[in-house]
């Protein structure tokens, strides 16, 4: 994997099993999560997630595509990358 750190911000449905499905997607692909933050939004039906991980541009694109296929994911934003 590349050494680029990147963040993906997700707006997801706030119900049982969503976190497990998203982290399971990373695990099945063999990618590590450096940090993970989850907060409820002003709408209690939705949560906002911030996932920080490492990988090159191909990995970043693949993760965005794979996450967008999950039913519970409402919105995805790939945030600025930080080179190390």
Coordinates of N, CA, C and O in Angstrom, one line a residue, residues 9-77:
X9 N -15.4 10.6 4.4 CA -16.5 11.0 5.3 C -17.8 10.4 4.7 O -18.1 10.5 3.5
X10 N -18.6 9.7 5.5 CA -19.8 9.1 5.1 C -21.0 9.6 5.9 O -20.9 9.8 7.1
X11 N -22.1 9.7 5.3 CA -23.4 9.9 5.9 C -24.1 8.6 5.7 O -24.4 8.1 4.6
X12 N -24.5 7.9 6.9 CA -25.0 6.6 6.8 C -26.3 6.5 7.6 O -26.6 7.3 8.5
X13 N -27.1 5.5 7.4 CA -28.3 5.2 8.2 C -27.9 4.9 9.6 O -26.9 4.2 9.8
X14 N -28.6 5.3 10.6 CA -28.2 5.1 12.0 C -29.1 4.0 12.5 O -30.1 4.1 13.1
X15 N -28.6 2.7 12.2 CA -29.2 1.6 12.8 C -28.3 0.4 13.0 O -27.1 0.5 12.5
X16 N -28.7 -0.6 13.6 CA -27.9 -1.8 14.0 C -27.2 -2.4 12.8 O -27.8 -2.6 11.7
X17 N -25.9 -2.7 12.9 CA -25.2 -3.4 11.9 C -24.4 -2.6 10.8 O -23.6 -3.1 10.1
X18 N -24.7 -1.3 10.8 CA -24.1 -0.5 9.7 C -22.6 -0.4 9.9 O -21.8 -0.6 9.0
X19 N -22.2 -0.1 11.1 CA -20.7 0.0 11.4 C -20.0 -1.3 11.1 O -18.9 -1.3 10.4
X20 N -20.6 -2.4 11.4 CA -20.0 -3.7 11.1 C -19.9 -4.0 9.6 O -18.9 -4.5 9.2
X21 N -20.9 -3.6 8.8 CA -20.9 -3.8 7.4 C -19.7 -2.9 6.8 O -19.0 -3.4 5.9
X22 N -19.6 -1.7 7.2 CA -18.6 -0.8 6.7 C -17.2 -1.3 7.1 O -16.3 -1.4 6.2
X23 N -16.9 -1.6 8.3 CA -15.6 -2.1 8.7 C -15.3 -3.4 8.1 O -14.2 -3.7 7.8
X24 N -16.3 -4.2 7.9 CA -16.2 -5.5 7.3 C -15.7 -5.4 5.8 O -14.9 -6.2 5.3
X25 N -16.2 -4.4 5.2 CA -15.8 -4.1 3.8 C -14.3 -3.9 3.7 O -13.5 -4.4 2.9
X26 N -13.8 -3.0 4.7 CA -12.3 -2.8 4.7 C -11.6 -4.1 5.0 O -10.5 -4.4 4.4
X27 N -12.1 -4.9 6.0 CA -11.4 -6.1 6.3 C -11.3 -7.1 5.2 O -10.3 -7.7 4.9
X28 N -12.4 -7.2 4.4 CA -12.4 -8.2 3.3 C -11.5 -7.7 2.2 O -10.9 -8.6 1.5
X29 N -11.2 -6.5 2.1 CA -10.3 -6.0 1.1 C -8.8 -6.0 1.6 O -7.9 -5.7 0.9
X30 N -8.7 -6.2 2.9 CA -7.3 -6.3 3.5 C -6.7 -4.9 3.8 O -5.5 -4.8 3.9
X31 N -7.6 -3.9 4.0 CA -7.1 -2.6 4.3 C -7.3 -2.3 5.7 O -8.3 -2.6 6.3
X32 N -6.4 -1.5 6.3 CA -6.4 -1.1 7.7 C -7.2 0.2 7.8 O -7.1 1.1 6.9
X33 N -7.8 0.4 9.0 CA -8.4 1.7 9.3 C -7.5 2.3 10.4 O -7.3 1.7 11.4
X34 N -6.9 3.5 10.1 CA -6.1 4.1 11.1 C -6.9 4.7 12.2 O -6.5 4.7 13.4
X35 N -8.0 5.4 11.9 CA -8.9 5.9 12.9 C -10.3 5.9 12.3 O -10.5 6.0 11.1
X36 N -11.3 5.9 13.2 CA -12.7 5.9 12.9 C -13.5 6.7 13.9 O -13.3 6.5 15.1
X37 N -14.2 7.6 13.4 CA -15.1 8.5 14.2 C -16.5 8.3 13.8 O -16.8 8.4 12.6
X38 N -17.4 8.2 14.7 CA -18.9 8.1 14.4 C -19.6 9.0 15.3 O -19.4 8.9 16.5
X39 N -20.5 9.8 14.7 CA -21.4 10.7 15.5 C -22.8 10.7 14.9 O -22.9 10.7 13.7
X40 N -23.7 10.8 15.8 CA -25.1 11.0 15.3 C -25.2 12.5 14.8 O -24.6 13.4 15.3
X41 N -26.1 12.7 13.8 CA -26.3 14.0 13.2 C -27.5 14.6 13.9 O -28.1 14.0 14.8
X42 N -27.8 15.8 13.4 CA -29.0 16.5 14.0 C -30.3 15.7 13.6 O -31.3 15.8 14.3
X43 N -30.2 14.9 12.6 CA -31.3 13.9 12.2 C -30.9 12.6 12.9 O -30.0 11.9 12.5
X44 N -31.7 12.1 13.9 CA -31.3 10.9 14.6 C -31.4 9.7 13.7 O -30.9 8.6 14.1
X45 N -31.9 9.7 12.5 CA -31.9 8.6 11.6 C -30.6 8.4 10.8 O -30.4 7.4 10.2
X46 N -29.7 9.4 11.0 CA -28.4 9.4 10.2 C -27.2 9.6 11.2 O -27.3 10.3 12.2
X47 N -26.1 9.0 10.8 CA -24.9 9.2 11.5 C -23.8 9.6 10.5 O -23.9 9.3 9.3
X48 N -22.8 10.3 11.0 CA -21.7 10.8 10.2 C -20.5 10.0 10.6 O -20.2 9.9 11.8
X49 N -19.8 9.4 9.6 CA -18.5 8.6 9.9 C -17.4 9.3 9.2 O -17.5 9.8 8.1
X50 N -16.2 9.3 9.9 CA -15.0 9.7 9.3 C -14.0 8.6 9.5 O -13.7 8.2 10.6
X51 N -13.5 8.1 8.3 CA -12.6 6.9 8.3 C -11.3 7.4 7.7 O -11.2 7.9 6.6
X52 N -10.2 7.3 8.5 CA -8.9 7.6 8.1 C -8.1 6.3 7.8 O -8.1 5.4 8.6
X53 N -7.5 6.3 6.6 CA -6.8 5.1 6.2 C -5.6 5.5 5.3 O -5.3 6.7 5.1
X54 N -4.9 4.5 4.8 CA -3.7 4.7 3.9 C -3.9 4.0 2.6 O -4.4 2.9 2.6
X55 N -3.4 4.6 1.6 CA -3.4 3.9 0.3 C -3.2 4.8 -0.9 O -3.3 6.1 -0.7
X56 N -2.8 4.3 -2.0 CA -2.6 5.1 -3.2 C -3.9 5.5 -3.8 O -5.0 5.2 -3.3
X57 N -3.9 6.2 -4.9 CA -5.1 6.7 -5.5 C -6.0 5.6 -6.0 O -7.2 5.7 -5.9
X58 N -5.5 4.5 -6.4 CA -6.3 3.4 -6.9 C -7.1 2.8 -5.7 O -8.3 2.5 -5.8
X59 N -6.5 2.7 -4.5 CA -7.1 2.2 -3.3 C -8.2 3.1 -2.9 O -9.3 2.7 -2.5
X60 N -7.9 4.4 -2.9 CA -8.9 5.4 -2.5 C -10.1 5.3 -3.4 O -11.3 5.3 -2.9
X61 N -9.9 5.3 -4.7 CA -11.0 5.2 -5.7 C -11.8 3.9 -5.4 O -13.1 3.9 -5.4
X62 N -11.1 2.8 -5.2 CA -11.8 1.5 -5.0 C -12.7 1.6 -3.7 O -13.8 1.1 -3.7
X63 N -12.2 2.1 -2.7 CA -12.9 2.2 -1.4 C -14.2 3.1 -1.6 O -15.3 2.7 -1.1
X64 N -14.1 4.2 -2.3 CA -15.2 5.0 -2.5 C -16.3 4.3 -3.3 O -17.5 4.3 -3.0
X65 N -15.8 3.6 -4.4 CA -16.8 2.8 -5.2 C -17.4 1.7 -4.4 O -18.6 1.4 -4.5
X66 N -16.6 0.9 -3.6 CA -17.2 -0.2 -2.8 C -18.2 0.3 -1.8 O -19.2 -0.2 -1.6
X67 N -17.8 1.4 -1.1 CA -18.7 2.0 -0.1 C -20.0 2.5 -0.7 O -21.1 2.4 -0.1
X68 N -19.9 3.0 -1.9 CA -21.1 3.6 -2.5 C -22.1 2.5 -2.9 O -23.3 2.8 -3.1
X69 N -21.7 1.2 -2.9 CA -22.6 0.1 -3.2 C -23.4 -0.3 -2.0 O -24.4 -1.1 -2.1
X70 N -23.0 0.1 -0.8 CA -23.7 -0.3 0.4 C -25.0 0.5 0.5 O -25.0 1.7 0.4
X71 N -26.1 -0.2 0.8 CA -27.4 0.4 0.9 C -27.5 1.5 2.0 O -28.2 2.5 1.7
X72 N -26.8 1.3 3.1 CA -26.9 2.2 4.2 C -26.2 3.5 4.0 O -26.3 4.5 4.8
X73 N -25.3 3.6 3.0 CA -24.5 4.8 2.8 C -25.3 5.7 1.9 O -25.7 5.5 0.8
X74 N -25.5 6.9 2.5 CA -26.3 8.0 1.8 C -25.4 8.9 1.0 O -25.9 9.4 0.0
X75 N -24.2 9.2 1.5 CA -23.4 10.2 0.9 C -21.9 9.9 1.3 O -21.6 9.4 2.4
X76 N -21.0 10.1 0.3 CA -19.6 9.8 0.5 C -18.8 11.1 0.0 O -19.1 11.6 -1.0
X77 N -17.8 11.5 0.8 CA -16.9 12.5 0.4 C -15.5 12.1 0.7 O -15.1 11.7 1.8

